[in-house]
Amino acid sequence: MMRVGICYSSFARELGGGSRFESEVTLGLANQANDQFEFHLISDKPNPRFEIPNIEIPHAQLMTRRRLIAEKLRLVGPLETQSSVTNRTLKQQGIDLLYSPHPGTVSLDMPYVVTCWDLQHRMQPFFPEVSTVGWDWDSRELTYQRVLRRAAAVVTGTEQGKKEIELFFGVHPDRISVIPFAVSSDLLQCVAVKPKWAPNNRFVVYPSQFWPHKNHVTIVLALRALKQNFGLDITAVFPGSANLDASCTREYVESMARDAGVSVVFPGFIQDEELRWLYENGEALVFASLFGPDNLPPIEAMSLKCPVVASNVPGAEEQLGDTALLVTPTDELAMASAIHQVMSNTETRRGLIERGTCLTNRLSMKRYTSDLLSLFGHLAKYRRCWPSQRKSSTGTLCNHVS
């Protein structure tokens, strides 16, 4: 049996979709433990949501995006100094393989599988949030150079993502696994609750943090164009935390909305029950992000039968196909036209909902974790070539044959 350690960073929910993804993948793997794999959580403390053993690694030693953003530290020191204690702990616990549902790991010195969400610091390095703010350009570059190149496998959501990993960091394509993102089961299982601040008129929704690349500005300008060109006066709801908004993006967007004379609601971070209500009652999700190659909110919205207008960034057509109206994300007139089409054309709206439902029915978390287990099984045939560090009941080193 292979013992797999799941590197769990405990992202705060306010940090965005990465938190939900990490939590649900971890839970999905924990629920699929079998006679081939035994899962252990690697975190700073046990998490009651996951009924698997916990191996405590202080966050001071966890190489995670959460830590880097929160503390604004470069990686050179931690990568150089933390490894010996961590490696000793992992070996004592008999971990054979590490898996990270995020772009980090707790050790570079044992086989690991890492998830790469995007490489936008290479694609669009001029944005402050990937160059000078928080997890800056140099930190990202060093992280990816060391973590991606030494990984036993890199998991990404699209062929576009795979292409970028090969291009920018020279990872052999055989070590890159494309597993499309899964739909959030938390959203599907919760009960919708209407927020007290819900708009009284028709509205579109865009849940995201207030980073510049999220491109709230173009939605504001599209609302103005809707009013001027189509006579539609609607509201945009922008849920999301501004806790890390060093660029003052939220204040900037609020100011632009006032100047444009359009209605925008800024509720801050909201709970899943409120987000579900917004998806189920909104005219559309307008996903304006300038970053790709794939994103979670569009498939979340589709799973709840909310039509989607989305940015046509590299990878979007591969991920979404004809299930969304794809627009140039910097063109507010095209965005306004797409929103108008969803709101006014019944056939367009029905078609988007039907095709979106068909797509998201295939994107279950069970399917995602099953694909991960297949990858782990493939790697197990290589890992069995040397013994585990854990001891059997007779005191000998364990093998990997179940």
Coordinates of C-alpha atoms in Angstrom, one line a residue:
M1 CA 0.0 0.0 0.0
M2 CA 1.3 3.5 -0.9
R3 CA 1.0 6.1 1.8
V4 CA 0.2 9.5 0.2
G5 CA 0.6 12.8 2.1
I6 CA -1.8 15.6 1.1
C7 CA -0.1 19.0 1.5
Y8 CA -2.9 21.0 3.0
S9 CA -2.3 24.8 3.3
S10 CA -5.5 25.7 5.0
F11 CA -6.3 28.6 2.7
A12 CA -8.7 31.1 4.2
R13 CA -12.0 31.1 2.3
E14 CA -11.6 34.8 1.8
L15 CA -8.5 34.1 -0.4
G16 CA -10.8 32.9 -3.2
G17 CA -11.5 29.7 -5.2
G18 CA -8.2 28.1 -4.4
S19 CA -9.5 27.5 -0.9
R20 CA -12.7 25.7 -2.0
F21 CA -10.7 23.6 -4.5
E22 CA -8.1 22.5 -2.0
S23 CA -10.7 21.6 0.6
E24 CA -13.0 19.6 -1.8
V25 CA -10.1 17.7 -3.5
T26 CA -8.7 16.7 -0.1
L27 CA -12.1 15.6 1.1
G28 CA -12.7 13.7 -2.2
L29 CA -9.4 11.8 -1.8
A30 CA -10.1 11.0 1.8
N31 CA -13.4 9.5 0.8
Q32 CA -11.8 7.4 -1.9
A33 CA -9.1 5.7 0.3
N34 CA -8.8 2.0 -0.6
D35 CA -6.5 -0.9 -0.3
Q36 CA -4.0 0.7 -2.7
F37 CA -3.7 4.1 -1.1
E38 CA -3.6 5.4 2.5
F39 CA -3.9 9.2 2.8
H40 CA -2.5 11.4 5.5
L41 CA -3.1 15.1 5.9
I42 CA 0.0 17.2 6.2
S43 CA -0.9 20.5 7.9
D44 CA -0.2 22.6 11.0
K45 CA -3.2 21.1 12.8
P46 CA -5.8 18.3 12.4
N47 CA -9.0 19.2 10.4
P48 CA -12.2 17.6 11.6
R49 CA -13.6 17.7 8.1
F50 CA -11.1 15.1 6.9
E51 CA -11.3 11.7 8.6
I52 CA -7.6 10.8 7.9
P53 CA -4.5 10.9 10.1
N54 CA -2.7 14.3 10.4
I55 CA 1.0 14.8 10.2
E56 CA 1.8 18.1 11.8
I57 CA 4.2 20.3 9.9
P58 CA 4.4 23.9 11.2
H59 CA 3.3 26.5 8.7
A60 CA 6.7 28.0 9.1
Q61 CA 7.9 25.0 7.0
L62 CA 5.0 24.8 4.5
M63 CA 5.9 26.1 1.1
T64 CA 2.5 27.5 0.2
R65 CA 1.0 30.4 -1.6
R66 CA -1.0 31.3 1.5
R67 CA 2.1 31.8 3.6
L68 CA 3.9 33.7 0.8
I69 CA 1.0 36.1 0.3
A70 CA 0.3 36.6 3.9
E71 CA 3.9 37.3 4.9
K72 CA 5.2 38.6 1.6
L73 CA 8.3 36.5 1.8
R74 CA 10.7 35.3 -0.9
L75 CA 11.3 31.6 -1.1
V76 CA 15.0 31.3 -1.0
G77 CA 15.4 31.1 2.8
P78 CA 12.5 28.7 3.5
L79 CA 13.4 26.3 0.7
E80 CA 17.0 26.2 1.9
T81 CA 16.4 25.8 5.6
Q82 CA 13.2 23.9 6.2
S83 CA 13.9 20.6 4.4
S84 CA 15.8 18.5 6.8
V85 CA 13.3 18.6 9.7
T86 CA 10.4 18.1 7.3
N87 CA 12.0 15.3 5.4
R88 CA 12.8 13.5 8.6
T89 CA 9.2 13.8 9.8
L90 CA 7.8 12.6 6.6
K91 CA 10.2 9.6 6.4
Q92 CA 9.4 8.6 10.0
Q93 CA 5.7 8.6 9.1
G94 CA 6.4 6.5 6.1
I95 CA 5.1 8.9 3.4
D96 CA 5.9 7.5 -0.1
L97 CA 4.3 10.3 -2.3
L98 CA 3.2 13.9 -1.7
Y99 CA 0.3 15.5 -3.4
S100 CA -0.4 19.2 -3.4
P101 CA -3.8 20.6 -4.7
H102 CA -1.9 24.0 -5.0
P103 CA 1.4 25.1 -6.5
G104 CA 3.6 24.2 -3.5
T105 CA 5.0 21.3 -1.6
V106 CA 6.5 20.5 1.8
S107 CA 9.5 18.8 0.4
L108 CA 11.5 18.8 -2.8
D109 CA 13.4 15.6 -1.8
M110 CA 10.7 13.0 -2.1
P111 CA 8.4 12.2 -5.0
Y112 CA 5.5 14.7 -5.3
V113 CA 2.6 15.6 -7.5
V114 CA 1.9 19.4 -7.7
T115 CA -1.0 21.4 -9.1
C116 CA -0.3 24.3 -11.4
W117 CA -3.2 26.7 -11.7
D118 CA -1.6 29.3 -14.0
L119 CA 1.6 30.9 -15.0
Q120 CA 0.3 34.4 -15.5
H121 CA 3.4 36.0 -14.1
R122 CA 5.0 34.8 -17.4
M123 CA 2.0 35.5 -19.6
Q124 CA 1.2 39.0 -18.3
P125 CA 4.1 40.0 -16.0
F126 CA 3.0 43.7 -15.8
F127 CA 0.1 43.1 -13.5
P128 CA 1.1 44.3 -9.9
E129 CA -0.4 41.2 -8.2
V130 CA 2.1 38.9 -10.1
S131 CA 5.0 41.3 -10.2
T132 CA 5.3 43.6 -7.2
V133 CA 2.5 42.8 -4.7
G134 CA 2.3 39.8 -2.3
W135 CA 3.6 36.8 -4.2
D136 CA 5.9 38.8 -6.4
W137 CA 7.4 37.9 -9.8
D138 CA 10.8 36.7 -8.4
S139 CA 9.1 34.5 -5.8
R140 CA 6.8 33.0 -8.3
E141 CA 9.6 32.3 -10.7
L142 CA 11.8 30.7 -8.1
T143 CA 8.8 28.6 -6.8
Y144 CA 7.9 27.3 -10.3
Q145 CA 11.5 26.7 -11.4
R146 CA 12.2 24.5 -8.4
V147 CA 8.8 22.9 -7.8
L148 CA 7.6 22.2 -11.3
R149 CA 10.9 20.9 -12.7
R150 CA 11.4 18.4 -9.9
A151 CA 7.9 17.1 -9.6
A152 CA 7.1 13.5 -10.4
A153 CA 4.0 14.9 -12.1
V154 CA 2.3 18.3 -12.6
V155 CA -1.5 18.5 -12.8
T156 CA -3.1 21.2 -14.8
G157 CA -6.7 21.7 -16.1
T158 CA -6.2 22.3 -19.8
E159 CA -3.9 21.5 -22.7
Q160 CA -3.2 25.2 -22.9
G161 CA -1.9 25.0 -19.3
K162 CA 0.2 22.1 -20.2
K163 CA 1.6 24.0 -23.2
E164 CA 2.6 26.9 -21.0
I165 CA 4.3 24.6 -18.4
E166 CA 6.3 23.0 -21.1
L167 CA 7.2 26.4 -22.7
F168 CA 8.1 28.4 -19.7
F169 CA 9.7 25.7 -17.4
G170 CA 10.8 22.9 -19.7
V171 CA 8.8 20.1 -18.0
H172 CA 8.6 17.0 -20.2
P173 CA 5.0 16.6 -21.5
D174 CA 4.9 13.0 -20.2
R175 CA 5.1 14.4 -16.7
I176 CA 2.2 16.8 -17.1
S177 CA -1.3 15.4 -16.5
V178 CA -4.4 17.4 -17.8
I179 CA -7.3 16.9 -15.5
P180 CA -10.1 19.4 -16.0
F181 CA -11.3 21.3 -13.0
A182 CA -14.3 19.9 -11.1
V183 CA -17.5 21.6 -10.1
S184 CA -17.9 22.6 -6.4
S185 CA -19.9 20.0 -4.5
D186 CA -20.3 22.4 -1.6
L187 CA -22.3 24.8 -3.7
L188 CA -24.5 22.0 -5.1
Q189 CA -25.3 20.7 -1.6
C190 CA -26.0 23.9 0.2
V191 CA -29.5 25.6 0.4
A192 CA -29.8 29.0 -1.3
V193 CA -30.4 32.0 1.0
K194 CA -31.4 35.4 -0.3
P195 CA -29.1 38.1 1.1
K196 CA -30.5 41.1 2.9
W197 CA -28.7 43.3 0.4
A198 CA -29.9 41.6 -2.7
P199 CA -30.8 44.0 -5.6
N200 CA -34.4 44.7 -6.3
N201 CA -33.8 44.9 -10.0
R202 CA -32.2 42.6 -12.6
F203 CA -28.6 41.9 -12.0
V204 CA -25.4 40.1 -13.1
V205 CA -22.9 38.6 -10.7
Y206 CA -19.1 38.4 -10.6
P207 CA -17.6 36.8 -7.5
S208 CA -13.9 37.4 -7.2
Q209 CA -11.2 39.1 -5.1
F210 CA -10.3 42.6 -6.0
W211 CA -7.1 42.1 -7.9
P212 CA -6.5 44.3 -11.0
H213 CA -6.5 41.3 -13.3
K214 CA -10.1 40.5 -12.3
N215 CA -11.1 43.3 -14.6
H216 CA -14.2 44.7 -12.7
V217 CA -13.6 47.9 -14.6
T218 CA -14.8 46.6 -17.9
I219 CA -18.0 45.3 -16.4
V220 CA -18.7 48.7 -15.0
L221 CA -18.2 50.2 -18.5
A222 CA -20.3 47.5 -20.0
L223 CA -23.2 48.4 -17.6
R224 CA -22.9 52.0 -18.9
A225 CA -23.0 50.8 -22.5
L226 CA -26.1 48.6 -21.7
K227 CA -27.9 51.7 -20.4
Q228 CA -26.8 53.9 -23.3
N229 CA -27.1 51.5 -26.2
F230 CA -29.9 49.1 -25.1
G231 CA -31.9 51.1 -22.5
L232 CA -31.1 48.4 -19.8
D233 CA -30.4 49.7 -16.3
I234 CA -29.2 46.7 -14.3
T235 CA -27.0 46.1 -11.3
A236 CA -23.7 44.2 -11.0
V237 CA -23.0 42.3 -7.7
F238 CA -19.3 42.0 -6.9
P239 CA -18.9 39.7 -4.0
G240 CA -15.3 39.2 -2.8
S241 CA -12.8 40.0 -0.2
A242 CA -10.6 43.1 -0.5
N243 CA -8.3 42.0 2.4
L244 CA -5.2 41.7 0.1
D245 CA -6.1 44.6 -2.2
A246 CA -2.8 46.4 -2.0
S247 CA -3.6 48.1 -5.3
C248 CA -6.8 49.7 -3.9
T249 CA -8.8 48.1 -6.7
R250 CA -12.1 48.0 -4.9
E251 CA -12.0 51.7 -4.1
Y252 CA -11.0 52.4 -7.7
V253 CA -13.9 50.3 -9.0
E254 CA -16.4 52.0 -6.6
S255 CA -15.2 55.4 -7.9
M256 CA -15.6 54.3 -11.5
A257 CA -19.1 53.0 -10.9
R258 CA -20.1 56.4 -9.4
D259 CA -18.6 58.3 -12.3
A260 CA -20.3 56.0 -14.8
G261 CA -23.6 56.4 -13.1
V262 CA -24.2 52.6 -12.8
S263 CA -25.5 50.5 -9.9
V264 CA -23.0 48.1 -8.3
V265 CA -23.3 46.2 -5.0
F266 CA -20.1 45.4 -3.0
P267 CA -21.2 42.9 -0.3
G268 CA -17.7 41.8 0.6
F269 CA -17.0 38.1 1.3
I270 CA -20.2 36.1 1.2
Q271 CA -21.2 32.5 2.2
D272 CA -22.0 29.7 -0.2
E273 CA -25.7 29.9 0.5
E274 CA -25.8 33.5 -0.7
L275 CA -23.6 32.8 -3.7
R276 CA -25.9 30.0 -4.7
W277 CA -28.9 32.4 -4.5
L278 CA -27.1 34.9 -6.7
Y279 CA -26.3 32.3 -9.4
E280 CA -29.9 31.0 -9.4
N281 CA -31.5 34.4 -9.6
G282 CA -29.0 36.5 -11.6
E283 CA -29.3 37.2 -15.3
A284 CA -25.7 35.8 -15.8
L285 CA -22.3 35.4 -14.4
V286 CA -20.1 37.9 -16.2
F287 CA -16.6 36.4 -15.7
A288 CA -14.3 39.2 -16.8
S289 CA -10.9 37.9 -15.6
L290 CA -7.9 38.6 -17.8
F291 CA -6.1 35.5 -16.5
G292 CA -6.5 31.9 -17.6
P293 CA -6.1 29.2 -18.8
D294 CA -9.1 27.9 -16.9
N295 CA -11.2 29.1 -14.0
L296 CA -13.7 27.8 -11.5
P297 CA -16.6 30.3 -11.3
P298 CA -17.9 29.7 -14.9
I299 CA -18.4 26.0 -14.2
E300 CA -19.8 26.7 -10.7
A301 CA -22.4 29.0 -12.3
M302 CA -23.3 26.5 -15.0
S303 CA -23.9 23.8 -12.5
L304 CA -26.6 26.0 -11.0
K305 CA -28.1 26.8 -14.4
C306 CA -26.8 30.3 -14.5
P307 CA -25.8 31.5 -18.0
V308 CA -22.2 32.6 -18.4
V309 CA -20.5 35.5 -20.3
A310 CA -16.8 34.8 -20.0
S311 CA -13.4 36.3 -21.1
N312 CA -12.0 34.7 -24.2
V313 CA -8.5 34.2 -22.8
P314 CA -6.2 31.5 -23.9
G315 CA -7.7 28.2 -22.7
A316 CA -11.3 29.5 -22.2
E317 CA -12.6 27.9 -25.4
E318 CA -11.0 24.6 -24.5
Q319 CA -12.5 24.7 -21.0
L320 CA -15.9 26.1 -21.9
G321 CA -16.5 25.5 -25.6
D322 CA -20.0 26.7 -26.6
T323 CA -21.3 26.6 -23.1
A324 CA -20.6 30.3 -22.6
L325 CA -20.6 33.5 -24.6
L326 CA -16.9 34.3 -25.0
V327 CA -15.9 37.9 -25.4
T328 CA -12.8 40.0 -25.7
P329 CA -12.4 40.9 -22.0
T330 CA -11.2 44.4 -22.6
D331 CA -14.0 45.3 -25.0
E332 CA -16.9 46.7 -22.9
L333 CA -19.1 47.0 -26.0
A334 CA -18.8 43.4 -26.8
M335 CA -19.4 42.5 -23.2
A336 CA -22.5 44.7 -23.1
S337 CA -23.8 43.1 -26.3
A338 CA -23.3 39.6 -24.9
I339 CA -25.1 40.5 -21.6
H340 CA -28.0 41.9 -23.6
Q341 CA -28.2 38.8 -25.7
V342 CA -28.4 36.6 -22.7
M343 CA -31.1 38.8 -21.1
S344 CA -33.2 39.3 -24.3
N345 CA -32.9 36.1 -26.4
T346 CA -34.7 33.2 -24.8
E347 CA -33.2 30.7 -27.2
T348 CA -29.6 31.8 -26.4
R349 CA -30.3 31.7 -22.7
R350 CA -31.9 28.2 -22.9
G351 CA -29.1 26.9 -25.1
L352 CA -26.3 28.1 -22.7
I353 CA -28.1 26.6 -19.7
E354 CA -28.6 23.2 -21.4
R355 CA -25.0 23.0 -22.8
G356 CA -23.6 24.2 -19.5
T357 CA -25.5 21.6 -17.6
C358 CA -24.2 18.8 -19.9
L359 CA -20.7 20.0 -19.4
T360 CA -20.8 20.3 -15.6
N361 CA -22.5 16.9 -15.2
R362 CA -19.2 15.5 -16.5
L363 CA -17.1 17.5 -14.2
S364 CA -17.8 15.9 -10.8
M365 CA -15.3 15.9 -8.0
K366 CA -15.5 12.1 -7.9
R367 CA -14.3 12.1 -11.5
Y368 CA -11.5 14.5 -10.7
T369 CA -10.2 12.4 -7.7
S370 CA -10.6 9.2 -9.7
D371 CA -8.3 10.7 -12.3
L372 CA -5.8 11.6 -9.5
L373 CA -5.9 8.0 -8.2
S374 CA -5.1 6.7 -11.6
L375 CA -2.1 9.1 -11.7
F376 CA -1.0 7.9 -8.3
G377 CA -1.4 4.3 -9.4
H378 CA 0.9 5.0 -12.4
L379 CA 3.5 6.6 -10.1
A380 CA 3.3 3.7 -7.6
K381 CA 4.8 1.4 -10.3
Y382 CA 7.9 3.6 -10.1
R383 CA 7.9 4.3 -6.4
R384 CA 7.9 0.5 -5.7
C385 CA 11.5 0.4 -7.0
W386 CA 12.9 1.4 -3.6
P387 CA 11.6 0.6 -0.1
S388 CA 9.4 2.7 2.0
Q389 CA 11.0 4.1 5.2
R390 CA 8.2 2.8 7.4
K391 CA 8.8 -0.4 9.2
S392 CA 6.6 -3.5 9.2
S393 CA 5.6 -5.4 12.3
T394 CA 8.7 -7.5 12.0
G395 CA 11.0 -4.4 11.9
T396 CA 11.8 -4.7 8.2
L397 CA 11.2 -1.9 5.6
C398 CA 7.8 -2.1 4.0
N399 CA 7.3 -2.8 0.3
H400 CA 4.6 -1.2 -1.8
V401 CA 2.9 -4.4 -2.9
S402 CA -0.6 -4.6 -1.4

